[in-house]
């Protein structure tokens, strides 16, 4: 595949994607399917069967399970073979992150913190000596890593940290002093990735710091948290902690870039980490609904319950579709860069950075879907769902952190639009041309011809094309009005980002199903077709609401009337789907399978 064959990050908005060019879970290789099964076996045996332990703050058990994961090679999926890992592609790393994360948020957090922000900065930014010394131990689970970025006064504004690094008179070591908080794995890690400021540098610098209490490192007590009870989370205090100069990560002042790129990768991995949690909640809720008898019938037969199960399954299917689409795009971009002579480090960094918009979209969409899914799981269980004796209650609490991790969802929403505008300014995504064309279309007379929508998804794909015009119409007008000060209008950006998110998620879902209907037949994909149609219907509703909110916030008079008319035109169905019938069809299949079986 050449660079011309795959869309650049953000280009999904202005270019059509052929369904044959997207990767889906149904495209997994035999090796990847075996990897998925072995991961699920580990999770069912070691984690799901003992979920109560993770609710009792059994930090030792979390550490034990992490060591077992290391023995199975699950901690080194993304690590190059030369450093003791399996050197698998980006899709495979997403796959393991997905299926290892569904049983408990405590283990998911420990796994994600170690393999991602604990190991990855050294793999991608470390020099040869650093990688050879530390990465094999981290890949095997002999050592565990943690990441020290957040401070009491530096959260979303990560570059404002006060931790200092002072070079010794002989130039051989730095002395680090400062306070870090919310540090995952702090209670059992062997090394920290620490970010500190040298002198009055504009940007922070990264360091590899071994965890030695005798070297001025002390830990706070375990934090009392709403969820992820057995994830070790502590404050870390550094007091004149000595770090050899050779343990500086990358170059001086490059810490902020390391942190931001780690977040890009972390965001798409977080989306993956929310998927199997949804599958398990849907399955447990469905089993309960099949068994729970009220008014002499299983509650799964009630329309109100069917609506919940159908929406839960549909959102999970959409999350899978979009997450693996983006993962393969990243993997292909990495391969292209490696073929051009880039090192593995450069290729992976640039490959992920290219799709930073999609990473933020996925982080927001899937983290919010897992929260709504766990909430509905509790509702289906009723009073039992509120009880700590069932896994619904803990799943709901564990899901809540996902909207805060890797940059809050509010930050990520604004980033999606901000990064898209920056890409346009660099010439990577042509927003001006399509936005101008949409403006001209609004001034013209609409066609009143009835289109031929007889083929599968012809109307749905036409609607997606028009939903993209909604975003271009609003974003183009807003940029024209506010220019560079657009970033100051946060509520407008939030509304615009929700439109962008729904476009990407709906399109990804339709493309996955279209591809599979072509190869497996429409009959075999009837439920997936129903889920794709239901997701799009719900997405259109959200876009109508958010579009109106955005338009009335900045446009007045004739401009406002024209934009609202455009919103109505671009979101119009020719054939409105029977939403109740779609939900019933989906829910009946989930009930018959006694759980989620679309992966």
CSV table of N, CA, C and O in Angstrom, one decimal, residues 481-599:
chain,number,residue,atom,x,y,z
A,481,UNK,N,-15.7,34.0,10.7
A,481,UNK,CA,-16.2,35.1,11.7
A,481,UNK,C,-15.1,35.4,12.7
A,481,UNK,O,-14.8,36.5,13.1
A,482,UNK,N,-14.5,34.3,13.3
A,482,UNK,CA,-13.6,34.5,14.5
A,482,UNK,C,-12.1,34.4,14.1
A,482,UNK,O,-11.3,34.9,14.9
A,483,UNK,N,-11.8,33.8,13.0
A,483,UNK,CA,-10.4,33.6,12.7
A,483,UNK,C,-9.6,32.9,13.8
A,483,UNK,O,-10.1,32.0,14.4
A,484,UNK,N,-8.4,33.4,14.1
A,484,UNK,CA,-7.5,32.8,15.1
A,484,UNK,C,-8.1,32.7,16.5
A,484,UNK,O,-7.8,31.9,17.3
A,485,UNK,N,-9.1,33.6,16.8
A,485,UNK,CA,-9.7,33.6,18.1
A,485,UNK,C,-10.8,32.6,18.3
A,485,UNK,O,-11.4,32.5,19.3
A,486,UNK,N,-11.0,31.7,17.3
A,486,UNK,CA,-12.0,30.7,17.4
A,486,UNK,C,-11.8,29.8,18.6
A,486,UNK,O,-12.7,29.4,19.3
A,487,UNK,N,-10.5,29.6,19.0
A,487,UNK,CA,-10.2,28.7,20.1
A,487,UNK,C,-10.7,29.3,21.4
A,487,UNK,O,-10.8,28.5,22.4
A,488,UNK,N,-11.0,30.5,21.5
A,488,UNK,CA,-11.6,31.1,22.7
A,488,UNK,C,-13.1,30.8,22.9
A,488,UNK,O,-13.6,31.0,24.0
A,489,UNK,N,-13.7,30.3,21.8
A,489,UNK,CA,-15.1,30.0,21.9
A,489,UNK,C,-15.3,28.5,22.1
A,489,UNK,O,-15.7,27.8,21.2
A,490,UNK,N,-15.1,28.2,23.4
A,490,UNK,CA,-15.1,26.7,23.7
A,490,UNK,C,-16.4,26.0,23.5
A,490,UNK,O,-16.4,24.9,23.0
A,491,UNK,N,-17.5,26.6,23.8
A,491,UNK,CA,-18.8,25.9,23.7
A,491,UNK,C,-19.1,25.7,22.2
A,491,UNK,O,-19.7,24.7,21.9
A,492,UNK,N,-18.7,26.6,21.4
A,492,UNK,CA,-18.9,26.4,19.9
A,492,UNK,C,-18.0,25.2,19.4
A,492,UNK,O,-18.4,24.4,18.7
A,493,UNK,N,-16.8,25.2,19.9
A,493,UNK,CA,-15.9,24.1,19.5
A,493,UNK,C,-16.4,22.8,20.0
A,493,UNK,O,-16.3,21.8,19.3
A,494,UNK,N,-16.9,22.7,21.2
A,494,UNK,CA,-17.5,21.5,21.8
A,494,UNK,C,-18.6,21.0,20.9
A,494,UNK,O,-18.7,19.8,20.6
A,495,UNK,N,-19.5,21.9,20.4
A,495,UNK,CA,-20.6,21.5,19.6
A,495,UNK,C,-20.1,21.0,18.2
A,495,UNK,O,-20.5,19.9,17.7
A,496,UNK,N,-19.1,21.7,17.7
A,496,UNK,CA,-18.6,21.3,16.4
A,496,UNK,C,-17.9,20.0,16.5
A,496,UNK,O,-18.0,19.1,15.5
A,497,UNK,N,-17.2,19.7,17.6
A,497,UNK,CA,-16.4,18.5,17.7
A,497,UNK,C,-17.4,17.3,17.8
A,497,UNK,O,-17.1,16.2,17.3
A,498,UNK,N,-18.5,17.5,18.4
A,498,UNK,CA,-19.5,16.4,18.5
A,498,UNK,C,-20.0,16.0,17.1
A,498,UNK,O,-20.3,14.8,16.9
A,499,UNK,N,-20.1,17.0,16.2
A,499,UNK,CA,-20.5,16.7,14.9
A,499,UNK,C,-19.4,15.9,14.2
A,499,UNK,O,-19.7,14.8,13.5
A,500,UNK,N,-18.2,16.3,14.4
A,500,UNK,CA,-17.1,15.6,13.8
A,500,UNK,C,-17.0,14.1,14.3
A,500,UNK,O,-16.7,13.2,13.5
A,501,UNK,N,-17.2,14.0,15.6
A,501,UNK,CA,-17.1,12.7,16.2
A,501,UNK,C,-18.2,11.7,15.6
A,501,UNK,O,-17.9,10.6,15.2
A,502,UNK,N,-19.4,12.2,15.6
A,502,UNK,CA,-20.5,11.4,15.1
A,502,UNK,C,-20.3,11.0,13.6
A,502,UNK,O,-20.7,9.9,13.2
A,503,UNK,N,-19.8,11.9,12.8
A,503,UNK,CA,-19.5,11.6,11.4
A,503,UNK,C,-18.5,10.5,11.3
A,503,UNK,O,-18.7,9.5,10.5
A,504,UNK,N,-17.4,10.5,12.0
A,504,UNK,CA,-16.4,9.5,11.9
A,504,UNK,C,-16.9,8.1,12.4
A,504,UNK,O,-16.7,7.1,11.8
A,505,UNK,N,-17.6,8.2,13.5
A,505,UNK,CA,-18.1,6.9,14.1
A,505,UNK,C,-19.2,6.3,13.2
A,505,UNK,O,-19.1,5.1,13.0
A,506,UNK,N,-20.1,7.1,12.7
A,506,UNK,CA,-21.2,6.5,11.8
A,506,UNK,C,-20.6,6.0,10.5
A,506,UNK,O,-20.9,4.9,10.1
A,507,UNK,N,-19.7,6.7,9.9
A,507,UNK,CA,-19.1,6.3,8.7
A,507,UNK,C,-18.3,5.0,8.9
A,507,UNK,O,-18.4,4.1,8.1
A,508,UNK,N,-17.5,4.9,10.0
A,508,UNK,CA,-16.7,3.7,10.2
A,508,UNK,C,-17.6,2.5,10.4
A,508,UNK,O,-17.3,1.4,9.9
A,509,UNK,N,-18.7,2.7,11.1
A,509,UNK,CA,-19.7,1.6,11.3
A,509,UNK,C,-20.3,1.1,10.0
A,509,UNK,O,-20.3,-0.1,9.7
A,510,UNK,N,-20.7,2.0,9.1
A,510,UNK,CA,-21.3,1.7,7.8
A,510,UNK,C,-20.2,1.0,6.9
A,510,UNK,O,-20.5,0.0,6.3
A,511,UNK,N,-19.0,1.5,6.9
A,511,UNK,CA,-18.0,0.9,6.1
A,511,UNK,C,-17.6,-0.5,6.5
A,511,UNK,O,-17.4,-1.4,5.6
A,512,UNK,N,-17.6,-0.8,7.8
A,512,UNK,CA,-17.3,-2.1,8.2
A,512,UNK,C,-18.4,-3.1,7.8
A,512,UNK,O,-18.1,-4.2,7.3
A,513,UNK,N,-19.6,-2.7,8.0
A,513,UNK,CA,-20.7,-3.6,7.6
A,513,UNK,C,-20.9,-3.8,6.1
A,513,UNK,O,-21.1,-4.9,5.6
A,514,UNK,N,-20.6,-2.7,5.4
A,514,UNK,CA,-20.7,-2.8,3.9
A,514,UNK,C,-19.6,-3.8,3.4
A,514,UNK,O,-19.9,-4.6,2.5
A,515,UNK,N,-18.4,-3.7,3.9
A,515,UNK,CA,-17.3,-4.6,3.5
A,515,UNK,C,-17.7,-6.0,3.8
A,515,UNK,O,-17.5,-6.9,3.0
A,516,UNK,N,-18.3,-6.3,5.0
A,516,UNK,CA,-18.6,-7.6,5.4
A,516,UNK,C,-19.8,-8.2,4.7
A,516,UNK,O,-19.9,-9.4,4.5
A,517,UNK,N,-20.8,-7.3,4.3
A,517,UNK,CA,-21.9,-7.7,3.6
A,517,UNK,C,-21.5,-8.2,2.2
A,517,UNK,O,-22.1,-9.1,1.6
A,518,UNK,N,-20.5,-7.5,1.6
A,518,UNK,CA,-20.0,-7.9,0.3
A,518,UNK,C,-19.4,-9.3,0.3
A,518,UNK,O,-19.5,-10.0,-0.7
A,519,UNK,N,-18.7,-9.6,1.4
A,519,UNK,CA,-18.0,-10.9,1.4
A,519,UNK,C,-18.8,-12.0,2.0
A,519,UNK,O,-18.6,-13.2,1.7
A,520,UNK,N,-19.6,-11.7,3.0
A,520,UNK,CA,-20.4,-12.7,3.7
A,520,UNK,C,-21.8,-12.8,3.3
A,520,UNK,O,-22.5,-13.7,3.7
A,521,UNK,N,-22.3,-11.8,2.6
A,521,UNK,CA,-23.7,-11.8,2.2
A,521,UNK,C,-24.5,-10.9,3.1
A,521,UNK,O,-24.3,-10.8,4.3
A,522,UNK,N,-25.5,-10.2,2.6
A,522,UNK,CA,-26.4,-9.3,3.4
A,522,UNK,C,-27.2,-10.0,4.4
A,522,UNK,O,-27.3,-9.5,5.5
A,523,UNK,N,-27.6,-11.3,4.2
A,523,UNK,CA,-28.4,-12.0,5.1
A,523,UNK,C,-27.5,-12.3,6.4
A,523,UNK,O,-28.0,-12.2,7.5
A,524,UNK,N,-26.3,-12.6,6.2
A,524,UNK,CA,-25.4,-12.9,7.3
A,524,UNK,C,-25.1,-11.7,8.1
A,524,UNK,O,-24.6,-11.8,9.3
A,525,UNK,N,-25.2,-10.5,7.5
A,525,UNK,CA,-24.9,-9.3,8.2
A,525,UNK,C,-26.2,-8.5,8.5
A,525,UNK,O,-26.1,-7.3,8.8
A,526,UNK,N,-27.3,-9.1,8.6
A,526,UNK,CA,-28.6,-8.4,8.8
A,526,UNK,C,-28.6,-7.6,10.1
A,526,UNK,O,-29.1,-6.4,10.1
A,527,UNK,N,-28.1,-8.2,11.2
A,527,UNK,CA,-28.1,-7.4,12.4
A,527,UNK,C,-27.1,-6.3,12.4
A,527,UNK,O,-27.4,-5.2,12.9
A,528,UNK,N,-25.9,-6.5,11.8
A,528,UNK,CA,-24.9,-5.5,11.7
A,528,UNK,C,-25.5,-4.3,10.8
A,528,UNK,O,-25.1,-3.2,11.1
A,529,UNK,N,-26.2,-4.7,9.8
A,529,UNK,CA,-26.9,-3.6,9.0
A,529,UNK,C,-27.8,-2.8,9.8
A,529,UNK,O,-27.8,-1.6,9.8
A,530,UNK,N,-28.6,-3.5,10.6
A,530,UNK,CA,-29.5,-2.8,11.5
A,530,UNK,C,-28.8,-1.9,12.5
A,530,UNK,O,-29.2,-0.8,12.8
A,531,UNK,N,-27.7,-2.4,13.1
A,531,UNK,CA,-26.9,-1.6,14.0
A,531,UNK,C,-26.3,-0.3,13.3
A,531,UNK,O,-26.3,0.8,13.9
A,532,UNK,N,-25.8,-0.5,12.1
A,532,UNK,CA,-25.3,0.6,11.3
A,532,UNK,C,-26.4,1.7,11.1
A,532,UNK,O,-26.1,2.9,11.2
A,533,UNK,N,-27.5,1.2,10.7
A,533,UNK,CA,-28.7,2.1,10.5
A,533,UNK,C,-29.1,2.8,11.7
A,533,UNK,O,-29.4,4.0,11.7
A,534,UNK,N,-29.1,2.1,12.8
A,534,UNK,CA,-29.5,2.7,14.1
A,534,UNK,C,-28.5,3.7,14.6
A,534,UNK,O,-28.9,4.8,15.1
A,535,UNK,N,-27.2,3.4,14.4
A,535,UNK,CA,-26.2,4.3,14.9
A,535,UNK,C,-26.3,5.6,14.1
A,535,UNK,O,-26.3,6.7,14.7
A,536,UNK,N,-26.5,5.5,12.8
A,536,UNK,CA,-26.6,6.7,11.9
A,536,UNK,C,-27.8,7.5,12.3
A,536,UNK,O,-27.7,8.7,12.4
A,537,UNK,N,-28.9,6.9,12.6
A,537,UNK,CA,-30.1,7.6,12.9
A,537,UNK,C,-29.9,8.4,14.2
A,537,UNK,O,-30.2,9.6,14.3
A,538,UNK,N,-29.2,7.8,15.2
A,538,UNK,CA,-28.9,8.5,16.5
A,538,UNK,C,-27.9,9.6,16.2
A,538,UNK,O,-28.0,10.7,16.9
A,539,UNK,N,-26.9,9.3,15.4
A,539,UNK,CA,-25.9,10.3,15.1
A,539,UNK,C,-26.5,11.6,14.4
A,539,UNK,O,-26.2,12.7,14.7
A,540,UNK,N,-27.5,11.4,13.5
A,540,UNK,CA,-28.2,12.5,12.8
A,540,UNK,C,-28.9,13.3,13.9
A,540,UNK,O,-28.8,14.6,13.8
A,541,UNK,N,-29.6,12.7,14.8
A,541,UNK,CA,-30.2,13.4,15.9
A,541,UNK,C,-29.3,14.3,16.7
A,541,UNK,O,-29.6,15.5,17.0
A,542,UNK,N,-28.1,13.8,17.0
A,542,UNK,CA,-27.1,14.5,17.8
A,542,UNK,C,-26.6,15.7,16.9
A,542,UNK,O,-26.4,16.8,17.4
A,543,UNK,N,-26.4,15.4,15.7
A,543,UNK,CA,-25.8,16.5,14.8
A,543,UNK,C,-26.8,17.6,14.6
A,543,UNK,O,-26.5,18.8,14.5
A,544,UNK,N,-28.1,17.3,14.5
A,544,UNK,CA,-29.1,18.3,14.4
A,544,UNK,C,-29.1,19.2,15.6
A,544,UNK,O,-29.1,20.4,15.5
A,545,UNK,N,-29.0,18.6,16.8
A,545,UNK,CA,-29.0,19.3,18.0
A,545,UNK,C,-27.8,20.2,18.2
A,545,UNK,O,-27.9,21.4,18.5
A,546,UNK,N,-26.6,19.6,18.0
A,546,UNK,CA,-25.4,20.3,18.1
A,546,UNK,C,-25.2,21.3,17.0
A,546,UNK,O,-24.6,22.4,17.2
A,547,UNK,N,-25.6,21.0,15.8
A,547,UNK,CA,-25.5,22.0,14.7
A,547,UNK,C,-26.3,23.2,15.0
A,547,UNK,O,-25.9,24.3,14.8
A,548,UNK,N,-27.6,23.0,15.5
A,548,UNK,CA,-28.4,24.2,15.8
A,548,UNK,C,-27.8,25.0,16.9
A,548,UNK,O,-27.7,26.3,16.9
A,549,UNK,N,-27.3,24.3,17.9
A,549,UNK,CA,-26.6,25.0,19.1
A,549,UNK,C,-25.4,25.8,18.6
A,549,UNK,O,-25.3,27.0,19.0
A,550,UNK,N,-24.6,25.3,17.7
A,550,UNK,CA,-23.5,26.0,17.2
A,550,UNK,C,-23.9,27.2,16.3
A,550,UNK,O,-23.4,28.3,16.5
A,551,UNK,N,-24.9,27.0,15.4
A,551,UNK,CA,-25.3,28.1,14.5
A,551,UNK,C,-25.9,29.3,15.3
A,551,UNK,O,-25.5,30.4,15.0
A,552,UNK,N,-26.8,29.0,16.2
A,552,UNK,CA,-27.4,30.2,16.9
A,552,UNK,C,-26.4,30.9,17.8
A,552,UNK,O,-26.7,32.0,18.3
A,553,UNK,N,-25.3,30.2,18.1
A,553,UNK,CA,-24.3,30.8,19.0
A,553,UNK,C,-23.4,31.9,18.3
A,553,UNK,O,-22.8,32.7,19.0
A,554,UNK,N,-23.3,31.8,17.0
A,554,UNK,CA,-22.5,32.8,16.3
A,554,UNK,C,-23.1,33.5,15.1
A,554,UNK,O,-22.6,34.5,14.7
A,555,UNK,N,-24.2,33.0,14.6
A,555,UNK,CA,-24.8,33.6,13.4
A,555,UNK,C,-26.1,34.3,13.7
A,555,UNK,O,-26.8,33.9,14.6
A,556,UNK,N,-26.4,35.4,13.0
A,556,UNK,CA,-27.6,36.1,13.2
A,556,UNK,C,-28.3,36.4,11.9
A,556,UNK,O,-27.7,36.3,10.8
A,557,UNK,N,-29.6,36.8,11.9
A,557,UNK,CA,-30.3,37.3,10.8
A,557,UNK,C,-30.3,36.3,9.6
A,557,UNK,O,-30.5,35.1,9.8
A,558,UNK,N,-30.0,36.9,8.4
A,558,UNK,CA,-30.1,36.1,7.2
A,558,UNK,C,-29.1,34.9,7.2
A,558,UNK,O,-29.4,33.8,6.7
A,559,UNK,N,-27.9,35.2,7.8
A,559,UNK,CA,-26.9,34.1,7.8
A,559,UNK,C,-27.4,33.0,8.7
A,559,UNK,O,-27.2,31.8,8.3
A,560,UNK,N,-28.0,33.3,9.8
A,560,UNK,CA,-28.5,32.2,10.7
A,560,UNK,C,-29.6,31.4,10.0
A,560,UNK,O,-29.6,30.2,10.0
A,561,UNK,N,-30.5,32.1,9.3
A,561,UNK,CA,-31.6,31.5,8.6
A,561,UNK,C,-31.0,30.5,7.5
A,561,UNK,O,-31.5,29.4,7.4
A,562,UNK,N,-30.0,31.0,6.8
A,562,UNK,CA,-29.5,30.2,5.7
A,562,UNK,C,-28.8,29.0,6.3
A,562,UNK,O,-28.9,27.9,5.8
A,563,UNK,N,-28.0,29.1,7.4
A,563,UNK,CA,-27.3,28.0,8.0
A,563,UNK,C,-28.3,27.0,8.6
A,563,UNK,O,-28.1,25.8,8.4
A,564,UNK,N,-29.3,27.5,9.2
A,564,UNK,CA,-30.3,26.5,9.8
A,564,UNK,C,-31.1,25.8,8.6
A,564,UNK,O,-31.4,24.6,8.8
A,565,UNK,N,-31.3,26.5,7.5
A,565,UNK,CA,-31.9,25.8,6.4
A,565,UNK,C,-31.0,24.8,5.8
A,565,UNK,O,-31.4,23.7,5.5
A,566,UNK,N,-29.7,25.1,5.8
A,566,UNK,CA,-28.7,24.1,5.3
A,566,UNK,C,-28.6,22.9,6.2
A,566,UNK,O,-28.5,21.7,5.8
A,567,UNK,N,-28.7,23.1,7.6
A,567,UNK,CA,-28.7,22.0,8.5
A,567,UNK,C,-29.9,21.1,8.3
A,567,UNK,O,-29.7,19.9,8.3
A,568,UNK,N,-31.0,21.7,8.0
A,568,UNK,CA,-32.2,20.9,7.8
A,568,UNK,C,-32.1,20.1,6.5
A,568,UNK,O,-32.4,18.9,6.4
A,569,UNK,N,-31.5,20.7,5.5
A,569,UNK,CA,-31.4,20.1,4.2
A,569,UNK,C,-30.4,18.9,4.3
A,569,UNK,O,-30.6,17.8,3.7
A,570,UNK,N,-29.3,19.1,4.9
A,570,UNK,CA,-28.2,18.1,5.0
A,570,UNK,C,-28.5,17.0,5.9
A,570,UNK,O,-27.8,16.0,5.9
A,571,UNK,N,-29.5,17.1,6.8
A,571,UNK,CA,-29.8,16.0,7.7
A,571,UNK,C,-31.1,15.3,7.4
A,571,UNK,O,-31.6,14.5,8.2
A,572,UNK,N,-31.6,15.6,6.2
A,572,UNK,CA,-32.9,15.0,5.9
A,572,UNK,C,-32.8,13.6,5.4
A,572,UNK,O,-32.0,13.3,4.6
A,573,UNK,N,-33.7,12.7,5.9
A,573,UNK,CA,-33.8,11.4,5.4
A,573,UNK,C,-34.9,11.4,4.2
A,573,UNK,O,-35.9,12.1,4.3
A,574,UNK,N,-34.6,10.6,3.2
A,574,UNK,CA,-35.7,10.3,2.2
A,574,UNK,C,-36.6,9.2,2.7
A,574,UNK,O,-37.8,9.3,2.6
A,575,UNK,N,-36.0,8.2,3.3
A,575,UNK,CA,-36.8,7.1,3.9
A,575,UNK,C,-36.4,6.9,5.4
A,575,UNK,O,-35.3,6.3,5.7
A,576,UNK,N,-37.2,7.4,6.3
A,576,UNK,CA,-36.9,7.3,7.7
A,576,UNK,C,-36.9,5.9,8.1
A,576,UNK,O,-37.9,5.2,7.8
A,577,UNK,N,-35.9,5.4,8.8
A,577,UNK,CA,-35.9,4.0,9.3
A,577,UNK,C,-36.9,3.8,10.4
A,577,UNK,O,-37.1,4.7,11.2
A,578,UNK,N,-37.4,2.6,10.5
A,578,UNK,CA,-38.3,2.3,11.7
A,578,UNK,C,-37.4,1.9,12.9
A,578,UNK,O,-36.9,0.8,13.0
A,579,UNK,N,-37.1,2.9,13.7
A,579,UNK,CA,-36.1,2.7,14.8
A,579,UNK,C,-36.5,1.7,15.8
A,579,UNK,O,-35.7,0.9,16.2
A,580,UNK,N,-37.8,1.6,16.1
A,580,UNK,CA,-38.3,0.6,17.0
A,580,UNK,C,-38.0,-0.8,16.5
A,580,UNK,O,-37.6,-1.7,17.2
A,581,UNK,N,-38.3,-1.0,15.2
A,581,UNK,CA,-38.1,-2.3,14.5
A,581,UNK,C,-36.6,-2.6,14.5
A,581,UNK,O,-36.2,-3.8,14.8
A,582,UNK,N,-35.7,-1.7,14.3
A,582,UNK,CA,-34.3,-1.9,14.3
A,582,UNK,C,-33.8,-2.3,15.7
A,582,UNK,O,-33.1,-3.3,15.8
A,583,UNK,N,-34.3,-1.6,16.7
A,583,UNK,CA,-33.9,-1.9,18.1
A,583,UNK,C,-34.3,-3.3,18.4
A,583,UNK,O,-33.6,-4.1,19.1
A,584,UNK,N,-35.6,-3.7,18.1
A,584,UNK,CA,-36.1,-5.0,18.4
A,584,UNK,C,-35.3,-6.1,17.7
A,584,UNK,O,-35.0,-7.1,18.3
A,585,UNK,N,-35.0,-5.9,16.5
A,585,UNK,CA,-34.2,-6.9,15.7
A,585,UNK,C,-32.8,-7.1,16.4
A,585,UNK,O,-32.4,-8.3,16.5
A,586,UNK,N,-32.2,-6.0,16.7
A,586,UNK,CA,-30.8,-6.1,17.4
A,586,UNK,C,-31.0,-6.8,18.7
A,586,UNK,O,-30.2,-7.8,19.0
A,587,UNK,N,-31.9,-6.4,19.5
A,587,UNK,CA,-32.0,-6.9,20.9
A,587,UNK,C,-32.4,-8.4,20.9
A,587,UNK,O,-31.9,-9.1,21.7
A,588,UNK,N,-33.3,-8.8,20.0
A,588,UNK,CA,-33.7,-10.2,19.9
A,588,UNK,C,-32.5,-11.1,19.6
A,588,UNK,O,-32.4,-12.2,20.1
A,589,UNK,N,-31.6,-10.6,18.7
A,589,UNK,CA,-30.4,-11.4,18.4
A,589,UNK,C,-29.5,-11.5,19.6
A,589,UNK,O,-28.9,-12.6,19.9
A,590,UNK,N,-29.2,-10.4,20.3
A,590,UNK,CA,-28.4,-10.4,21.5
A,590,UNK,C,-29.0,-11.3,22.5
A,590,UNK,O,-28.3,-12.1,23.2
A,591,UNK,N,-30.3,-11.2,22.7
A,591,UNK,CA,-31.0,-12.1,23.7
A,591,UNK,C,-30.8,-13.6,23.3
A,591,UNK,O,-30.6,-14.4,24.2
A,592,UNK,N,-31.0,-13.9,22.0
A,592,UNK,CA,-30.9,-15.3,21.6
A,592,UNK,C,-29.5,-15.8,21.7
A,592,UNK,O,-29.3,-17.0,22.1
A,593,UNK,N,-28.5,-14.9,21.6
A,593,UNK,CA,-27.1,-15.3,21.7
A,593,UNK,C,-26.7,-15.3,23.2
A,593,UNK,O,-25.5,-15.7,23.5
A,594,UNK,N,-27.5,-14.7,24.0
A,594,UNK,CA,-27.2,-14.5,25.5
A,594,UNK,C,-26.0,-13.7,25.7
A,594,UNK,O,-25.2,-13.9,26.6
A,595,UNK,N,-25.8,-12.7,24.8
A,595,UNK,CA,-24.7,-11.8,25.0
A,595,UNK,C,-24.2,-11.2,23.7
A,595,UNK,O,-24.8,-11.4,22.7
A,596,UNK,N,-23.2,-10.4,23.8
A,596,UNK,CA,-22.6,-9.7,22.6
A,596,UNK,C,-21.7,-10.7,21.8
A,596,UNK,O,-20.7,-11.2,22.4
A,597,UNK,N,-22.0,-10.9,20.6
A,597,UNK,CA,-21.3,-11.9,19.7
A,597,UNK,C,-20.8,-11.3,18.4
A,597,UNK,O,-20.6,-12.0,17.5
A,598,UNK,N,-20.7,-10.0,18.3
A,598,UNK,CA,-20.4,-9.4,17.0
A,598,UNK,C,-19.0,-9.1,16.7
A,598,UNK,O,-18.6,-8.5,15.8
A,599,UNK,N,-18.1,-9.6,17.7
A,599,UNK,CA,-16.7,-9.3,17.5
A,599,UNK,C,-16.0,-10.6,17.0
A,599,UNK,O,-14.8,-10.7,16.9
